[in-house]
Amino acid sequence: MALTVNNTLFGAPGVSDPVMFHPGLVGIKRKVNFAKTPFAAGTSYALFGLPKAFVATGAFVEETAKCPAVNITLGTKSGTASDVMAATALGGATLARTAKQLATAKVIDEGDIVALTATAQTSGAVSTVDEGEVNVVVYGYTPYGDSLGNVDTPDWRTSTSPGSENERNVAGIDPYQSAATRRS
């Protein structure tokens, strides 16, 4: 027997028009340079917040500069140190580059934060991770189509004194624009 459906709410006040959008696969990346920002081994450091109801399906790690022999995990503030990515070894003979798919997709609560934890591969070998660099990507879906513009997240960079590299980090003159201005 077919379902009997009441159509009176279509177009009624308080019921919005249907909207179609492409939630798509989303990757959120952050690069961590341990030489510039050392990590205390065993401490979970906040990387980024995620949009509401973000569905994490996996993570990708790429070691771009040689790290000491450590394992890194990705977890959420509301979960565990490895609920997004289990231990991944860095500091081997070759630079690590690995993707790990979650066995079960994880819905991240609004306002939750993804954290990176580095621990020594052998007991007591590394107390501070102070060399190497990694790219860390969490990928999944955004069912609401939200972006990172509306999430609580740690600051991207810290303020520094005037005349520092942050102050000099400005776009240069557009050569095409300046050439067009000279011709007119």
mmCIF file of C-alpha atoms in Angstrom:
data_model
loop_
_atom_site.group_PDB
_atom_site.id
_atom_site.type_symbol
_atom_site.label_atom_id
_atom_site.label_comp_id
_atom_site.label_asym_id
_atom_site.label_seq_id
_atom_site.Cartn_x
_atom_site.Cartn_y
_atom_site.Cartn_z
ATOM 1 C CA MET A 1 0.000 0.000 0.000
ATOM 2 C CA ALA A 2 1.369 3.424 -0.964
ATOM 3 C CA LEU A 3 2.041 6.092 1.664
ATOM 4 C CA THR A 4 -0.617 8.783 1.953
ATOM 5 C CA VAL A 5 1.193 12.151 1.960
ATOM 6 C CA ASN A 6 -0.193 15.509 3.143
ATOM 7 C CA ASN A 7 0.915 18.240 0.681
ATOM 8 C CA THR A 8 -0.484 21.258 2.552
ATOM 9 C CA LEU A 9 2.887 22.375 3.929
ATOM 10 C CA PHE A 10 4.492 22.955 0.526
ATOM 11 C CA GLY A 11 4.928 26.732 0.249
ATOM 12 C CA ALA A 12 3.386 27.327 3.693
ATOM 13 C CA PRO A 13 4.878 29.957 6.040
ATOM 14 C CA GLY A 14 7.600 28.447 8.188
ATOM 15 C CA VAL A 15 8.601 25.805 5.640
ATOM 16 C CA SER A 16 11.480 26.825 3.405
ATOM 17 C CA ASP A 17 11.837 25.934 -0.232
ATOM 18 C CA PRO A 18 13.981 22.882 -0.913
ATOM 19 C CA VAL A 19 17.620 23.731 -1.557
ATOM 20 C CA MET A 20 20.008 21.435 -3.357
ATOM 21 C CA PHE A 21 23.725 21.755 -2.709
ATOM 22 C CA HIS A 22 26.736 19.563 -3.184
ATOM 23 C CA PRO A 23 28.166 18.563 0.196
ATOM 24 C CA GLY A 24 31.035 16.738 -1.477
ATOM 25 C CA LEU A 25 34.242 15.358 -0.086
ATOM 26 C CA VAL A 26 36.054 17.962 1.986
ATOM 27 C CA GLY A 27 39.640 17.905 3.184
ATOM 28 C CA ILE A 28 40.879 20.214 5.928
ATOM 29 C CA LYS A 29 44.670 20.490 6.087
ATOM 30 C CA ARG A 30 47.148 21.952 8.493
ATOM 31 C CA LYS A 31 50.936 21.875 8.263
ATOM 32 C CA VAL A 32 52.901 21.427 11.490
ATOM 33 C CA ASN A 33 56.596 22.327 11.587
ATOM 34 C CA PHE A 34 57.915 20.808 14.809
ATOM 35 C CA ALA A 35 61.242 22.686 14.486
ATOM 36 C CA LYS A 36 59.408 26.028 14.751
ATOM 37 C CA THR A 37 56.756 24.858 17.210
ATOM 38 C CA PRO A 38 58.000 21.969 19.366
ATOM 39 C CA PHE A 39 55.398 19.530 20.733
ATOM 40 C CA ALA A 40 55.738 17.946 24.163
ATOM 41 C CA ALA A 41 55.392 14.197 23.639
ATOM 42 C CA GLY A 42 52.093 12.848 24.948
ATOM 43 C CA THR A 43 50.310 16.235 24.874
ATOM 44 C CA SER A 44 47.270 16.661 22.594
ATOM 45 C CA TYR A 45 47.500 19.950 20.674
ATOM 46 C CA ALA A 46 44.440 21.511 19.003
ATOM 47 C CA LEU A 47 44.737 21.661 15.205
ATOM 48 C CA PHE A 48 41.369 22.924 13.965
ATOM 49 C CA GLY A 49 37.641 23.012 14.607
ATOM 50 C CA LEU A 50 35.207 21.386 12.211
ATOM 51 C CA PRO A 51 31.831 22.501 10.813
ATOM 52 C CA LYS A 52 28.700 21.190 12.530
ATOM 53 C CA ALA A 53 27.902 17.551 11.865
ATOM 54 C CA PHE A 54 31.116 17.088 9.873
ATOM 55 C CA VAL A 55 31.340 13.411 8.991
ATOM 56 C CA ALA A 56 34.990 12.339 9.195
ATOM 57 C CA THR A 57 35.753 9.366 6.974
ATOM 58 C CA GLY A 58 39.544 9.321 7.214
ATOM 59 C CA ALA A 59 42.838 11.142 7.589
ATOM 60 C CA PHE A 60 46.012 11.620 5.574
ATOM 61 C CA VAL A 61 49.506 12.337 6.918
ATOM 62 C CA GLU A 62 52.524 13.338 4.871
ATOM 63 C CA GLU A 63 55.911 13.761 6.525
ATOM 64 C CA THR A 64 57.574 16.541 4.491
ATOM 65 C CA ALA A 65 60.742 16.880 6.623
ATOM 66 C CA LYS A 66 62.360 14.113 8.681
ATOM 67 C CA CYS A 67 60.838 13.750 12.166
ATOM 68 C CA PRO A 68 62.223 11.855 15.150
ATOM 69 C CA ALA A 69 60.903 8.329 15.764
ATOM 70 C CA VAL A 70 57.391 9.169 16.987
ATOM 71 C CA ASN A 71 53.842 7.971 16.479
ATOM 72 C CA ILE A 72 51.164 10.581 15.874
ATOM 73 C CA THR A 73 47.435 10.201 16.379
ATOM 74 C CA LEU A 74 44.459 12.429 15.616
ATOM 75 C CA GLY A 75 41.561 12.626 18.016
ATOM 76 C CA THR A 76 38.708 14.865 19.037
ATOM 77 C CA LYS A 77 38.297 16.897 22.199
ATOM 78 C CA SER A 78 35.046 15.056 22.956
ATOM 79 C CA GLY A 79 36.488 11.627 22.128
ATOM 80 C CA THR A 80 39.870 9.978 22.431
ATOM 81 C CA ALA A 81 43.396 10.793 21.238
ATOM 82 C CA SER A 82 43.015 8.371 18.314
ATOM 83 C CA ASP A 83 39.332 8.380 17.341
ATOM 84 C CA VAL A 84 40.068 10.065 13.966
ATOM 85 C CA MET A 85 43.405 8.410 13.146
ATOM 86 C CA ALA A 86 45.197 5.558 14.897
ATOM 87 C CA ALA A 87 48.952 5.684 15.517
ATOM 88 C CA THR A 88 51.011 6.518 12.441
ATOM 89 C CA ALA A 89 54.786 6.126 12.603
ATOM 90 C CA LEU A 90 57.067 9.003 11.579
ATOM 91 C CA GLY A 91 60.844 9.185 11.457
ATOM 92 C CA GLY A 92 61.506 6.020 9.482
ATOM 93 C CA ALA A 93 64.064 5.419 6.733
ATOM 94 C CA THR A 94 61.725 7.123 4.237
ATOM 95 C CA LEU A 95 59.333 10.005 4.784
ATOM 96 C CA ALA A 96 55.902 8.719 5.835
ATOM 97 C CA ARG A 97 52.929 9.254 3.540
ATOM 98 C CA THR A 98 49.777 7.415 4.521
ATOM 99 C CA ALA A 99 46.004 7.639 4.442
ATOM 100 C CA LYS A 100 43.851 5.871 6.985
ATOM 101 C CA GLN A 101 40.166 5.227 6.401
ATOM 102 C CA LEU A 102 37.923 5.083 9.476
ATOM 103 C CA ALA A 103 36.181 1.719 9.867
ATOM 104 C CA THR A 104 33.032 3.658 10.814
ATOM 105 C CA ALA A 105 32.492 7.282 9.787
ATOM 106 C CA LYS A 106 32.542 9.623 12.789
ATOM 107 C CA VAL A 107 30.098 12.521 13.098
ATOM 108 C CA ILE A 108 31.906 15.411 14.777
ATOM 109 C CA ASP A 109 29.826 17.554 17.115
ATOM 110 C CA GLU A 110 29.552 21.288 16.508
ATOM 111 C CA GLY A 111 32.368 23.115 18.293
ATOM 112 C CA ASP A 112 34.531 20.000 18.593
ATOM 113 C CA ILE A 113 38.247 20.283 17.902
ATOM 114 C CA VAL A 114 40.643 17.854 16.225
ATOM 115 C CA ALA A 115 43.920 17.440 18.116
ATOM 116 C CA LEU A 116 47.298 15.950 17.214
ATOM 117 C CA THR A 117 49.239 13.894 19.757
ATOM 118 C CA ALA A 118 52.831 12.740 19.246
ATOM 119 C CA THR A 119 54.293 9.974 21.372
ATOM 120 C CA ALA A 120 57.675 8.238 21.333
ATOM 121 C CA GLN A 121 57.792 4.946 19.437
ATOM 122 C CA THR A 122 59.845 3.470 22.269
ATOM 123 C CA SER A 123 59.340 4.291 25.913
ATOM 124 C CA GLY A 124 61.129 7.477 26.990
ATOM 125 C CA ALA A 125 63.057 7.986 23.715
ATOM 126 C CA VAL A 126 61.537 11.377 22.796
ATOM 127 C CA SER A 127 60.226 13.907 25.303
ATOM 128 C CA THR A 128 59.895 16.806 22.835
ATOM 129 C CA VAL A 129 59.258 16.619 19.092
ATOM 130 C CA ASP A 130 61.412 19.508 17.885
ATOM 131 C CA GLU A 131 62.383 18.589 14.342
ATOM 132 C CA GLY A 132 60.555 17.638 11.153
ATOM 133 C CA GLU A 133 57.321 18.694 9.505
ATOM 134 C CA VAL A 134 54.014 17.030 8.601
ATOM 135 C CA ASN A 135 50.905 17.852 6.613
ATOM 136 C CA VAL A 136 47.815 16.575 8.397
ATOM 137 C CA VAL A 137 44.494 16.254 6.544
ATOM 138 C CA VAL A 138 41.132 15.167 7.914
ATOM 139 C CA TYR A 139 38.648 14.396 5.170
ATOM 140 C CA GLY A 140 34.946 13.652 5.084
ATOM 141 C CA TYR A 141 31.618 15.283 4.284
ATOM 142 C CA THR A 142 29.795 18.430 5.335
ATOM 143 C CA PRO A 143 26.087 17.567 5.212
ATOM 144 C CA TYR A 144 25.041 21.164 5.942
ATOM 145 C CA GLY A 145 27.427 22.717 3.425
ATOM 146 C CA ASP A 146 29.068 24.802 6.170
ATOM 147 C CA SER A 147 32.614 26.091 6.004
ATOM 148 C CA LEU A 148 35.391 26.736 8.503
ATOM 149 C CA GLY A 149 34.296 30.377 8.731
ATOM 150 C CA ASN A 150 31.740 29.563 11.425
ATOM 151 C CA VAL A 151 33.634 27.196 13.724
ATOM 152 C CA ASP A 152 35.624 27.745 16.885
ATOM 153 C CA THR A 153 39.205 26.952 16.101
ATOM 154 C CA PRO A 154 42.635 27.793 17.464
ATOM 155 C CA ASP A 155 44.260 30.904 15.979
ATOM 156 C CA TRP A 156 46.109 30.210 12.752
ATOM 157 C CA ARG A 157 49.150 32.183 13.813
ATOM 158 C CA THR A 158 50.250 34.102 16.850
ATOM 159 C CA SER A 159 50.824 37.852 16.723
ATOM 160 C CA THR A 160 54.388 38.996 16.576
ATOM 161 C CA SER A 161 56.123 42.315 16.984
ATOM 162 C CA PRO A 162 56.065 45.057 14.297
ATOM 163 C CA GLY A 163 58.594 44.482 11.531
ATOM 164 C CA SER A 164 58.276 40.710 11.842
ATOM 165 C CA GLU A 165 57.633 38.208 9.083
ATOM 166 C CA ASN A 166 53.852 38.430 9.695
ATOM 167 C CA GLU A 167 53.874 42.153 8.964
ATOM 168 C CA ARG A 168 55.854 41.584 5.771
ATOM 169 C CA ASN A 169 53.501 38.799 4.665
ATOM 170 C CA VAL A 170 51.597 40.915 2.124
ATOM 171 C CA ALA A 171 50.840 40.435 -1.542
ATOM 172 C CA GLY A 172 53.191 42.135 -3.953
ATOM 173 C CA ILE A 173 52.181 44.357 -6.862
ATOM 174 C CA ASP A 174 50.266 42.541 -9.582
ATOM 175 C CA PRO A 175 52.549 42.815 -12.655
ATOM 176 C CA TYR A 176 49.636 42.441 -15.080
ATOM 177 C CA GLN A 177 47.611 45.143 -13.354
ATOM 178 C CA SER A 178 50.549 47.575 -13.194
ATOM 179 C CA ALA A 179 51.357 46.945 -16.905
ATOM 180 C CA ALA A 180 47.736 47.698 -17.871
ATOM 181 C CA THR A 181 47.828 50.907 -15.793
ATOM 182 C CA ARG A 182 51.015 52.077 -17.531
ATOM 183 C CA ARG A 183 49.436 51.569 -20.988
ATOM 184 C CA SER A 184 46.331 53.636 -20.212
#
